[in-house]
Each structure stands twice: as structure tokens, then as C-alpha cells.
mmCIF file of C-alpha atoms in Angstrom:
data_model
loop_
_atom_site.group_PDB
_atom_site.id
_atom_site.type_symbol
_atom_site.label_atom_id
_atom_site.label_comp_id
_atom_site.label_asym_id
_atom_site.label_seq_id
_atom_site.Cartn_x
_atom_site.Cartn_y
_atom_site.Cartn_z
ATOM 1 C CA MET A 1 -0.516 -39.342 2.566
ATOM 2 C CA ASN A 2 -0.110 -39.312 -0.712
ATOM 3 C CA TRP A 3 -1.517 -35.914 -2.078
ATOM 4 C CA LYS A 4 -1.602 -35.730 -5.484
ATOM 5 C CA PHE A 5 -4.431 -34.059 -7.280
ATOM 6 C CA SER A 6 -6.252 -33.880 -10.426
ATOM 7 C CA GLY A 7 -7.940 -30.833 -11.969
ATOM 8 C CA ASP A 8 -10.174 -33.271 -13.509
ATOM 9 C CA ARG A 9 -12.486 -34.388 -10.104
ATOM 10 C CA PRO A 10 -13.565 -33.219 -7.551
ATOM 11 C CA VAL A 11 -11.055 -31.880 -4.977
ATOM 12 C CA TYR A 12 -13.037 -34.015 -2.255
ATOM 13 C CA GLN A 13 -13.792 -36.629 -3.500
ATOM 14 C CA GLN A 14 -9.603 -36.975 -4.571
ATOM 15 C CA ILE A 15 -9.417 -36.632 -0.213
ATOM 16 C CA MET A 16 -10.753 -39.467 0.369
ATOM 17 C CA ALA A 17 -9.613 -41.775 -1.938
ATOM 18 C CA ALA A 18 -6.724 -41.397 -0.284
ATOM 19 C CA ILE A 19 -6.982 -41.450 3.210
ATOM 20 C CA ARG A 20 -9.117 -44.629 2.500
ATOM 21 C CA GLY A 21 -5.631 -45.225 0.697
ATOM 22 C CA ALA A 22 -4.305 -44.647 3.748
ATOM 23 C CA VAL A 23 -6.142 -47.038 5.793
ATOM 24 C CA LEU A 24 -5.923 -49.583 3.371
ATOM 25 C CA LYS A 25 -2.040 -49.001 3.269
ATOM 26 C CA GLY A 26 -1.822 -48.743 6.912
ATOM 27 C CA GLU A 27 -0.579 -45.275 7.178
ATOM 28 C CA LEU A 28 -3.413 -44.593 9.347
ATOM 29 C CA LYS A 29 -4.565 -47.672 11.941
ATOM 30 C CA PRO A 30 -7.286 -48.500 12.774
ATOM 31 C CA GLY A 31 -8.725 -46.149 16.373
ATOM 32 C CA GLN A 32 -5.672 -43.579 15.532
ATOM 33 C CA LYS A 33 -6.437 -39.625 16.115
ATOM 34 C CA VAL A 34 -6.551 -37.933 12.989
ATOM 35 C CA PRO A 35 -4.863 -34.973 12.536
ATOM 36 C CA SER A 36 -6.825 -31.954 12.399
ATOM 37 C CA VAL A 37 -8.699 -30.059 9.415
ATOM 38 C CA ARG A 38 -6.586 -27.212 9.526
ATOM 39 C CA ASP A 39 -2.780 -28.995 9.724
ATOM 40 C CA LEU A 40 -4.681 -31.169 7.496
ATOM 41 C CA ALA A 41 -5.506 -28.724 4.715
ATOM 42 C CA ALA A 42 -2.364 -27.367 5.422
ATOM 43 C CA ALA A 43 -0.241 -30.708 4.507
ATOM 44 C CA ALA A 44 -2.310 -31.120 1.139
ATOM 45 C CA GLN A 45 -2.639 -27.324 0.600
ATOM 46 C CA VAL A 46 -5.910 -27.778 -0.231
ATOM 47 C CA ASN A 47 -8.664 -25.390 1.090
ATOM 48 C CA PRO A 48 -9.884 -26.384 4.480
ATOM 49 C CA ASN A 49 -13.571 -25.906 3.831
ATOM 50 C CA THR A 50 -12.878 -28.559 1.108
ATOM 51 C CA MET A 51 -10.930 -30.766 3.633
ATOM 52 C CA GLN A 52 -13.928 -30.065 6.370
ATOM 53 C CA ARG A 53 -16.244 -31.345 3.340
ATOM 54 C CA ALA A 54 -14.083 -34.839 2.489
ATOM 55 C CA LEU A 55 -13.617 -35.945 6.588
ATOM 56 C CA THR A 56 -17.829 -35.117 6.972
ATOM 57 C CA GLU A 57 -18.353 -37.140 3.936
ATOM 58 C CA LEU A 58 -16.631 -39.718 5.155
ATOM 59 C CA GLU A 59 -17.102 -39.618 8.612
ATOM 60 C CA ARG A 60 -21.008 -40.072 6.909
ATOM 61 C CA GLU A 61 -19.263 -43.503 5.453
ATOM 62 C CA GLY A 62 -18.267 -44.263 9.013
ATOM 63 C CA LEU A 63 -14.400 -45.166 7.605
ATOM 64 C CA LEU A 64 -14.061 -41.623 10.382
ATOM 65 C CA VAL A 65 -15.841 -41.225 14.013
ATOM 66 C CA GLY A 66 -16.260 -38.834 16.424
ATOM 67 C CA GLY A 67 -15.813 -35.046 14.745
ATOM 68 C CA GLY A 68 -16.678 -33.325 17.985
ATOM 69 C CA THR A 69 -14.140 -31.308 19.831
ATOM 70 C CA SER A 70 -11.658 -34.166 20.819
ATOM 71 C CA GLY A 71 -11.546 -34.609 16.567
ATOM 72 C CA ARG A 72 -12.295 -37.860 14.614
ATOM 73 C CA THR A 73 -10.466 -40.763 14.860
ATOM 74 C CA VAL A 74 -10.374 -43.860 12.217
ATOM 75 C CA THR A 75 -13.109 -46.903 12.583
ATOM 76 C CA THR A 76 -11.993 -49.454 14.418
ATOM 77 C CA ASN A 77 -15.542 -51.330 13.421
ATOM 78 C CA GLU A 78 -14.022 -54.362 10.956
ATOM 79 C CA GLU A 79 -16.931 -54.438 8.905
ATOM 80 C CA ILE A 80 -16.955 -51.246 8.146
ATOM 81 C CA LEU A 81 -13.438 -51.262 7.090
ATOM 82 C CA ARG A 82 -14.008 -54.554 5.587
ATOM 83 C CA ALA A 83 -15.994 -52.923 3.344
ATOM 84 C CA MET A 84 -14.154 -50.065 2.752
ATOM 85 C CA LYS A 85 -11.080 -52.992 1.612
ATOM 86 C CA ASP A 86 -13.270 -54.616 -0.910
ATOM 87 C CA ARG A 87 -14.373 -51.082 -2.316
ATOM 88 C CA ILE A 88 -11.235 -50.029 -3.345
ATOM 89 C CA LEU A 89 -10.373 -53.801 -4.129
ATOM 90 C CA ASP A 90 -12.724 -54.163 -6.179
ATOM 91 C CA GLU A 91 -12.047 -50.589 -8.134
ATOM 92 C CA LEU A 92 -9.264 -51.265 -8.787
ATOM 93 C CA ALA A 93 -10.013 -54.922 -10.409
ATOM 94 C CA ARG A 94 -12.544 -52.844 -12.530
ATOM 95 C CA GLU A 95 -10.389 -50.316 -13.212
ATOM 96 C CA CYS A 96 -7.791 -53.376 -14.550
ATOM 97 C CA ALA A 97 -9.906 -55.051 -16.202
ATOM 98 C CA GLU A 98 -11.179 -52.232 -18.498
ATOM 99 C CA LYS A 99 -6.953 -51.313 -19.136
ATOM 100 C CA PHE A 100 -7.102 -55.652 -20.746
ATOM 101 C CA MET A 101 -10.419 -54.944 -22.811
ATOM 102 C CA VAL A 102 -8.997 -52.040 -24.091
ATOM 103 C CA PHE A 103 -7.066 -55.010 -26.243
ATOM 104 C CA GLY A 104 -10.066 -57.155 -26.344
ATOM 105 C CA ILE A 105 -8.452 -59.210 -23.298
ATOM 106 C CA THR A 106 -10.894 -61.042 -21.137
ATOM 107 C CA PRO A 107 -10.662 -61.201 -17.811
ATOM 108 C CA THR A 108 -10.365 -64.615 -16.847
ATOM 109 C CA GLN A 109 -7.362 -64.130 -20.011
ATOM 110 C CA ALA A 110 -5.967 -61.084 -17.589
ATOM 111 C CA ALA A 111 -5.941 -63.386 -14.851
ATOM 112 C CA GLU A 112 -3.765 -66.147 -16.536
ATOM 113 C CA LEU A 113 -1.392 -62.621 -17.573
ATOM 114 C CA LEU A 114 -2.135 -61.573 -13.607
ATOM 115 C CA LEU A 115 -1.034 -65.227 -12.523
ATOM 116 C CA ARG A 116 2.324 -64.762 -14.777
ATOM 117 C CA LEU A 117 3.537 -62.850 -12.491
ATOM 118 C CA ASP A 118 3.350 -64.184 -9.017
ATOM 119 C CA GLY A 119 6.908 -65.404 -7.867
ATOM 120 C CA VAL A 120 8.427 -62.576 -9.732
ATOM 121 C CA LYS A 121 10.004 -60.158 -7.074
ATOM 122 C CA GLU A 122 9.704 -56.249 -8.221
ATOM 123 C CA ASP A 123 12.777 -54.696 -7.803
ATOM 124 C CA MET B 1 -26.352 -17.112 2.632
ATOM 125 C CA GLU B 2 -24.766 -14.117 4.628
ATOM 126 C CA TYR B 3 -22.800 -11.933 2.398
ATOM 127 C CA VAL B 4 -19.391 -10.161 3.686
ATOM 128 C CA LEU B 5 -19.625 -8.286 0.244
ATOM 129 C CA GLN B 6 -22.238 -7.113 -2.874
ATOM 130 C CA ALA B 7 -21.551 -5.383 -5.672
ATOM 131 C CA GLN B 8 -24.954 -4.130 -7.989
ATOM 132 C CA ASP B 9 -24.981 -3.194 -11.723
ATOM 133 C CA LEU B 10 -21.113 -2.138 -10.464
ATOM 134 C CA THR B 11 -20.297 0.632 -13.813
ATOM 135 C CA MET B 12 -16.623 1.692 -14.590
ATOM 136 C CA ARG B 13 -14.967 3.935 -16.925
ATOM 137 C CA TYR B 14 -11.403 5.001 -17.583
ATOM 138 C CA HIS B 15 -12.355 7.823 -19.934
ATOM 139 C CA ASN B 16 -14.579 5.752 -23.309
ATOM 140 C CA THR B 17 -12.936 2.618 -21.653
ATOM 141 C CA LEU B 18 -15.581 0.178 -20.042
ATOM 142 C CA ALA B 19 -13.446 -1.686 -17.169
ATOM 143 C CA LEU B 20 -16.379 -2.903 -15.583
ATOM 144 C CA ASP B 21 -20.164 -3.052 -17.520
ATOM 145 C CA ASN B 22 -23.146 -3.193 -14.808
ATOM 146 C CA LEU B 23 -21.544 -6.225 -12.122
ATOM 147 C CA THR B 24 -23.954 -7.685 -10.313
ATOM 148 C CA LEU B 25 -21.876 -10.233 -7.632
ATOM 149 C CA ARG B 26 -21.737 -11.744 -4.382
ATOM 150 C CA LEU B 27 -19.066 -12.972 -2.423
ATOM 151 C CA PRO B 28 -19.943 -15.492 0.387
ATOM 152 C CA LYS B 29 -18.300 -15.210 4.056
ATOM 153 C CA GLY B 30 -15.862 -18.126 5.310
ATOM 154 C CA ARG B 31 -14.552 -18.729 2.066
ATOM 155 C CA ILE B 32 -11.458 -18.438 -0.994
ATOM 156 C CA ILE B 33 -12.902 -17.172 -4.120
ATOM 157 C CA GLY B 34 -10.587 -16.755 -7.031
ATOM 158 C CA LEU B 35 -11.273 -13.996 -10.200
ATOM 159 C CA LEU B 36 -10.428 -14.761 -12.839
ATOM 160 C CA GLY B 37 -9.367 -13.556 -16.700
ATOM 161 C CA PRO B 38 -7.014 -12.847 -19.341
ATOM 162 C CA ASN B 39 -5.597 -9.173 -18.629
ATOM 163 C CA GLY B 40 -7.554 -6.313 -19.107
ATOM 164 C CA SER B 41 -11.606 -8.360 -17.904
ATOM 165 C CA GLY B 42 -11.192 -5.846 -14.654
ATOM 166 C CA LYS B 43 -9.828 -8.225 -12.074
ATOM 167 C CA THR B 44 -8.027 -4.978 -10.317
ATOM 168 C CA THR B 45 -10.597 -2.630 -11.681
ATOM 169 C CA PHE B 46 -12.925 -4.505 -9.158
ATOM 170 C CA ILE B 47 -10.863 -4.776 -6.221
ATOM 171 C CA LYS B 48 -9.561 -1.161 -6.480
ATOM 172 C CA LEU B 49 -13.237 -0.583 -6.126
ATOM 173 C CA ALA B 50 -13.648 -2.814 -3.456
ATOM 174 C CA ALA B 51 -10.192 -1.567 -1.788
ATOM 175 C CA GLY B 52 -11.827 1.987 -1.575
ATOM 176 C CA LEU B 53 -9.823 3.720 -4.047
ATOM 177 C CA LEU B 54 -11.885 4.332 -7.036
ATOM 178 C CA THR B 55 -15.268 5.459 -7.100
ATOM 179 C CA PRO B 56 -17.401 3.377 -10.156
ATOM 180 C CA ALA B 57 -19.097 5.897 -12.825
ATOM 181 C CA SER B 58 -22.395 3.916 -11.662
ATOM 182 C CA GLY B 59 -23.688 1.261 -9.302
ATOM 183 C CA THR B 60 -23.310 -0.240 -5.731
ATOM 184 C CA LEU B 61 -20.581 -1.904 -3.775
ATOM 185 C CA THR B 62 -21.277 -2.470 0.239
ATOM 186 C CA ILE B 63 -18.999 -4.323 2.617
ATOM 187 C CA CYS B 64 -20.436 -6.102 5.696
ATOM 188 C CA ASP B 65 -23.615 -4.360 4.338
ATOM 189 C CA GLU B 66 -21.888 -0.485 4.179
ATOM 190 C CA LYS B 67 -20.698 1.466 1.651
ATOM 191 C CA VAL B 68 -17.399 1.815 0.946
ATOM 192 C CA GLY B 69 -15.411 3.925 2.201
ATOM 193 C CA THR B 70 -14.117 4.624 5.482
ATOM 194 C CA ALA B 71 -15.540 2.617 7.572
ATOM 195 C CA THR B 72 -14.960 -0.810 4.933
ATOM 196 C CA LYS B 73 -11.350 0.342 4.930
ATOM 197 C CA ALA B 74 -11.034 -0.765 8.625
ATOM 198 C CA VAL B 75 -12.296 -4.409 8.125
ATOM 199 C CA VAL B 76 -10.727 -4.303 3.965
ATOM 200 C CA SER B 77 -7.276 -6.237 4.199
ATOM 201 C CA TYR B 78 -5.293 -5.188 0.725
ATOM 202 C CA LEU B 79 -2.539 -6.451 -1.231
ATOM 203 C CA PRO B 80 -1.987 -4.329 -4.157
ATOM 204 C CA ASP B 81 -0.652 -6.233 -7.675
ATOM 205 C CA ARG B 82 3.017 -3.580 -6.973
ATOM 206 C CA PRO B 83 4.974 -3.592 -4.249
ATOM 207 C CA TYR B 84 3.547 -0.284 -2.251
ATOM 208 C CA PHE B 85 6.389 0.239 0.859
ATOM 209 C CA ASN B 86 8.771 2.609 1.928
ATOM 210 C CA LYS B 87 11.413 0.544 0.061
ATOM 211 C CA GLN B 88 13.999 3.437 2.882
ATOM 212 C CA MET B 89 12.382 1.578 5.554
ATOM 213 C CA ARG B 90 12.892 -1.281 8.109
ATOM 214 C CA ILE B 91 10.752 -3.824 8.056
ATOM 215 C CA ARG B 92 10.247 -3.103 11.462
ATOM 216 C CA GLU B 93 9.290 -0.037 10.790
ATOM 217 C CA GLN B 94 6.709 -1.200 8.605
ATOM 218 C CA LEU B 95 5.411 -2.964 11.037
ATOM 219 C CA ASP B 96 4.984 -0.633 13.844
ATOM 220 C CA PHE B 97 3.288 1.576 10.742
ATOM 221 C CA PHE B 98 0.722 -1.682 10.667
ATOM 222 C CA GLN B 99 0.368 -1.382 14.548
ATOM 223 C CA ASP B 100 -0.564 1.855 14.344
ATOM 224 C CA PHE B 101 -2.910 2.406 11.184
ATOM 225 C CA TYR B 102 -4.597 -1.260 11.188
ATOM 226 C CA ALA B 103 -6.741 -1.733 14.483
ATOM 227 C CA ASP B 104 -6.989 -5.743 13.200
ATOM 228 C CA PHE B 105 -3.436 -5.976 13.050
ATOM 229 C CA ASP B 106 -1.433 -8.696 14.843
ATOM 230 C CA ARG B 107 1.558 -8.273 14.755
ATOM 231 C CA GLU B 108 2.968 -11.169 17.000
ATOM 232 C CA ARG B 109 1.299 -13.527 14.213
ATOM 233 C CA ALA B 110 3.802 -11.206 11.973
ATOM 234 C CA GLU B 111 6.815 -11.455 13.651
ATOM 235 C CA GLU B 112 6.103 -15.408 13.822
ATOM 236 C CA MET B 113 6.095 -15.585 10.036
ATOM 237 C CA LEU B 114 8.907 -13.701 9.409
ATOM 238 C CA ARG B 115 10.570 -15.647 11.128
ATOM 239 C CA ALA B 116 9.644 -18.942 10.330
ATOM 240 C CA LEU B 117 11.022 -16.875 6.543
ATOM 241 C CA ASN B 118 14.634 -16.451 7.694
ATOM 242 C CA ILE B 119 13.845 -12.838 7.535
ATOM 243 C CA ASP B 120 15.085 -9.862 9.852
ATOM 244 C CA PRO B 121 13.189 -7.329 10.932
ATOM 245 C CA ASN B 122 15.673 -4.883 10.393
ATOM 246 C CA MET B 123 15.730 -5.372 7.155
ATOM 247 C CA LYS B 124 15.541 -2.305 5.274
ATOM 248 C CA PHE B 125 12.985 -3.143 1.892
ATOM 249 C CA ARG B 126 14.898 -2.438 -0.968
ATOM 250 C CA THR B 127 17.907 -4.858 0.428
ATOM 251 C CA LEU B 128 15.010 -8.046 -0.142
ATOM 252 C CA SER B 129 15.083 -9.870 -3.111
ATOM 253 C CA LYS B 130 11.883 -9.316 -4.983
ATOM 254 C CA GLY B 131 10.594 -12.450 -3.647
ATOM 255 C CA ASN B 132 10.975 -11.694 -0.163
ATOM 256 C CA GLN B 133 9.453 -7.968 -0.604
ATOM 257 C CA GLU B 134 6.740 -9.621 -1.324
ATOM 258 C CA LYS B 135 6.321 -12.345 0.773
ATOM 259 C CA VAL B 136 6.788 -9.671 3.522
ATOM 260 C CA GLN B 137 3.776 -7.549 1.933
ATOM 261 C CA LEU B 138 1.562 -10.737 2.011
ATOM 262 C CA VAL B 139 2.591 -11.452 5.632
ATOM 263 C CA LEU B 140 1.857 -7.979 6.600
ATOM 264 C CA VAL B 141 -1.685 -8.130 4.685
ATOM 265 C CA MET B 142 -2.223 -11.478 6.470
ATOM 266 C CA SER B 143 -2.056 -10.448 9.871
ATOM 267 C CA ARG B 144 -4.480 -8.311 9.649
ATOM 268 C CA ARG B 145 -7.876 -9.970 11.635
ATOM 269 C CA ALA B 146 -9.649 -8.671 8.236
ATOM 270 C CA LYS B 147 -13.243 -10.445 7.292
ATOM 271 C CA LEU B 148 -12.172 -10.062 3.477
ATOM 272 C CA TYR B 149 -8.683 -10.329 1.818
ATOM 273 C CA LEU B 150 -8.312 -7.808 -1.506
ATOM 274 C CA LEU B 151 -5.122 -10.420 -2.843
ATOM 275 C CA ASP B 152 -4.309 -8.922 -6.135
ATOM 276 C CA GLU B 153 -1.814 -11.319 -8.330
ATOM 277 C CA PRO B 154 -0.195 -12.214 -4.975
ATOM 278 C CA ILE B 155 1.195 -15.033 -6.976
ATOM 279 C CA GLY B 156 2.636 -12.749 -9.910
ATOM 280 C CA GLY B 157 6.606 -12.627 -9.823
ATOM 281 C CA VAL B 158 7.437 -15.218 -7.401
ATOM 282 C CA ASP B 159 9.152 -18.864 -7.358
ATOM 283 C CA PRO B 160 7.265 -21.551 -7.505
ATOM 284 C CA ALA B 161 8.455 -23.081 -3.936
ATOM 285 C CA ALA B 162 7.949 -18.637 -2.871
ATOM 286 C CA ARG B 163 4.005 -19.429 -4.503
ATOM 287 C CA ASP B 164 3.762 -22.691 -2.026
ATOM 288 C CA TYR B 165 4.736 -20.870 0.975
ATOM 289 C CA ILE B 166 1.892 -18.013 -0.056
ATOM 290 C CA LEU B 167 -0.517 -20.214 -1.003
ATOM 291 C CA ASN B 168 0.252 -22.173 2.707
ATOM 292 C CA THR B 169 0.148 -18.922 4.176
ATOM 293 C CA ILE B 170 -3.232 -18.145 2.953
ATOM 294 C CA ILE B 171 -4.795 -21.763 3.845
ATOM 295 C CA SER B 172 -3.299 -21.316 7.258
ATOM 296 C CA ASN B 173 -4.577 -18.305 7.731
ATOM 297 C CA TYR B 174 -7.933 -19.429 7.080
ATOM 298 C CA ASP B 175 -10.413 -17.667 9.513
ATOM 299 C CA PRO B 176 -14.572 -18.860 9.256
ATOM 300 C CA ASP B 177 -15.878 -15.443 9.390
ATOM 301 C CA ALA B 178 -13.053 -13.956 7.082
ATOM 302 C CA THR B 179 -13.567 -14.737 2.970
ATOM 303 C CA VAL B 180 -10.115 -14.269 0.533
ATOM 304 C CA LEU B 181 -10.525 -12.851 -3.201
ATOM 305 C CA ILE B 182 -7.843 -13.470 -4.824
ATOM 306 C CA SER B 183 -6.982 -12.567 -8.392
ATOM 307 C CA THR B 184 -5.275 -14.032 -10.448
ATOM 308 C CA HIS B 185 -4.607 -15.986 -14.429
ATOM 309 C CA LEU B 186 -2.199 -19.056 -13.176
ATOM 310 C CA ILE B 187 -5.126 -20.770 -12.036
ATOM 311 C CA ALA B 188 -3.720 -24.036 -12.440
ATOM 312 C CA ASP B 189 -1.210 -23.164 -9.159
ATOM 313 C CA VAL B 190 -4.458 -21.510 -6.783
ATOM 314 C CA GLU B 191 -6.845 -24.185 -8.442
ATOM 315 C CA ARG B 192 -7.085 -26.598 -5.213
ATOM 316 C CA VAL B 193 -7.067 -23.552 -2.082
ATOM 317 C CA LEU B 194 -10.451 -22.303 -4.289
ATOM 318 C CA ASP B 195 -14.065 -22.814 -2.603
ATOM 319 C CA GLU B 196 -15.583 -21.104 -5.178
ATOM 320 C CA PHE B 197 -14.560 -19.055 -9.224
ATOM 321 C CA ILE B 198 -15.512 -16.243 -11.091
ATOM 322 C CA PHE B 199 -14.617 -15.494 -14.969
ATOM 323 C CA LEU B 200 -14.473 -11.797 -15.475
ATOM 324 C CA TYR B 201 -14.381 -11.225 -19.054
ATOM 325 C CA GLN B 202 -14.582 -7.206 -20.377
ATOM 326 C CA GLY B 203 -15.821 -6.439 -16.848
ATOM 327 C CA ARG B 204 -18.435 -8.249 -17.013
ATOM 328 C CA LEU B 205 -19.576 -12.128 -15.337
ATOM 329 C CA ILE B 206 -19.689 -14.982 -17.506
ATOM 330 C CA ARG B 207 -19.208 -17.631 -15.272
ATOM 331 C CA GLY B 208 -18.898 -18.325 -11.597
ATOM 332 C CA GLY B 209 -19.455 -20.935 -8.756
ATOM 333 C CA ASN B 210 -18.154 -24.161 -5.976
ATOM 334 C CA ALA B 211 -15.014 -25.077 -7.779
ATOM 335 C CA ASP B 212 -15.935 -28.570 -7.348
ATOM 336 C CA GLU B 213 -19.234 -28.484 -8.478
ATOM 337 C CA VAL B 214 -18.138 -27.079 -11.581
ATOM 338 C CA ARG B 215 -14.969 -30.292 -11.171
ATOM 339 C CA GLU B 216 -17.955 -32.083 -11.146
ATOM 340 C CA GLU B 217 -20.412 -30.943 -12.877
ATOM 341 C CA THR B 218 -17.927 -31.222 -16.465
ATOM 342 C CA GLY B 219 -14.944 -33.038 -15.528
ATOM 343 C CA LYS B 220 -13.294 -29.995 -16.070
ATOM 344 C CA SER B 221 -10.271 -28.516 -13.912
ATOM 345 C CA LEU B 222 -10.993 -24.619 -13.440
ATOM 346 C CA ASP B 223 -7.208 -24.254 -15.866
ATOM 347 C CA GLU B 224 -9.245 -26.288 -18.394
ATOM 348 C CA LEU B 225 -12.738 -24.190 -18.386
ATOM 349 C CA PHE B 226 -10.975 -21.322 -18.657
ATOM 350 C CA ARG B 227 -8.704 -22.218 -21.360
ATOM 351 C CA GLU B 228 -12.367 -23.393 -22.912
ATOM 352 C CA VAL B 229 -14.214 -20.519 -21.397
ATOM 353 C CA PHE B 230 -12.064 -17.906 -23.445
ATOM 354 C CA LYS B 231 -11.124 -19.403 -25.792
ATOM 355 C CA CYS B 232 -13.700 -18.836 -28.199
ATOM 356 C CA LEU B 233 -14.232 -15.551 -27.406
ATOM 357 C CA PRO B 234 -11.963 -12.833 -29.679
ATOM 358 C CA SER B 235 -9.203 -10.530 -28.549
ATOM 359 C CA CYS B 236 -7.741 -12.292 -25.395
#
């Protein structure tokens, strides 16, 4: 998982984003057990209370289930997983559109620019 | 909320210098708290008062509802800002010393951490590098099952990798019943491990609270906030 944090946003929100990203990328699979708060906190080098808060919030969102003594797992609920994916991609699209907007490029024009990248292989 | 430490109108003077000025604050249980402030703001004085090494000029200071004294020393684990072990001693002897002295010392844990650091307990203190001396002291201090850990500049003189190790040690020893107070001016390094922070300036509390809440409110990191708050204050 990518544990890089910037200082200007609450750390727990950044942890939540990192875990959502890990699920989206398939690093954490539906039904897979999530490491303990203590292990995750040590890996991310954050305060265990902060990690706890992030996991509790993700539980509230429905992405993680459990939370008892047996630990948490990633939900297998397709609807929740799909909603999360839509939300992340929507946010990404918005961010992207805002960046184009700075140069006066509308989303339609931006889409054309993006289409040009179609078929271009990554290095 | 339960508090592990409570200070009320705490004042401390060194001759004519006011080190703490009517300081009132409370430290909740189970938190990692940053005691932050520029040089000479009273951080070390506050820690020494809590460790029972100094007596306040006025005001009260209680730890676990007891006035600071012999009884509170049994539940407070203190890391001074400079090396204090006898350099002629072997690490093993220092472990014996801690075991004799503190009922809450977990020797097994200390030995385990030393092994993880590849430090041979038969070595004498003076043969260790400065960074390793600091690590060994931290290992001993964190191996006590105390209620309050007072760490005065634990990351001051060590390299970034050692800093990570020290912060990891603090996180992985986390106990929901215990509070860790870390004094430092290297805010960026400790930022992510802190639950709460206290900004001290000229012996007074000028800002404090929950680290994530402040980031949410201000959109700034503690480091940025510190620079901003202390920029406009004279002589620092």
C-alpha cells in the first residue's frame, strides 16, 4: 500500500483514501482479511488511534466489515464495491477536469485530448 | 475523559527567568501528544517537573490523581534530553539496574528490541555510537509498562533511519492506557504519530488540540501551523 501522507489533510482521511485505492487496484481483495490496527499503524508509521479511526470510518461506509476480535475484512458486497469505484473514478475525473479548466479547456476538449492517448503504450 | 496528568496554574522560575507562567493543561489517557515549541519555551522544564526532578514555584501538578513525588515516579517513564547512563556500564548491567529499580520493567521486551537492533547486551555504553546510545536508552525507557512516558527530544541527534526506528518503537509499544508526551522542535518528523499537540511559548500554552482536527480546520500541517504561529511572535 502507498503510505505517503501530506500534512495539509487529516491523516485518517488520507489513510481511508489509501485503503480504498488498494481495494480498487486489487491489492486488497473482496473478502480478504485486513491486517490489524497495530500492524497497519506500524507499516504506515502513524498513530494507532488514527489508524483505528480510519478503519472505523471505512466500516461505517461499508467497505470494511467485521471489526470484532476476529478482525476486519473487505466487503464482498458488489454494490458497495461498485459505488466506491464509481466515486473514486468520478473524483479523479473531476480533479482532471479542474486541471484542464485552468488552461481554459472544456471537458469535451479534454476528452478529445485524452482520446489521442488511446493506444499509446506506456513506457 | 480520563486524564493522566493535570497541571493547574503551574509556575516555575530560574532566578529571575520565568520558565513556566501559570500553565494549566491536562493530558488525556491513551494518547501520543507532541509538546512543541521553540527553544526556551519551557518544554524541558515542564517535563522535569512532571518527572519530579524540579519543584514548581507555585501551582499544582498531579499524575494519576497523585501529587508528583515518589509514588508518581513509579508510573512515569522519563527519557532525559541528554544521555544519563553510566558509560562504563555494560548494557546488560543497565538492564539489571532497571529490573531492580522499576517493578514495571519488561526485560524480555527490552532484550527482544535490542536483538532487533543487533545490539549486543555485553557491550559497554561508551563503545556505542551516539545514535545507538540514544536507541538503547529509548528501548529501556519504553520497556517499562508505565502510565506516562515523558520523552524529551527523543529524535534530536539521530539519523533519519534511526528516527523512523524510534517513532516505530513508540507506535508499536502503544498501550491504550498509557500516554506518551514527546517534546521536540522537529515537528515534521513526528507529525503523523501525534494524536494531539501542545504549542508552548514563553512558558504558556498558546495553542493545543487534536492534530487531525486542526488539519481539517486550517488545511495546514502542524509544521506549517507552527511556523505561522511562531513567526509573528517576537524573539524566536
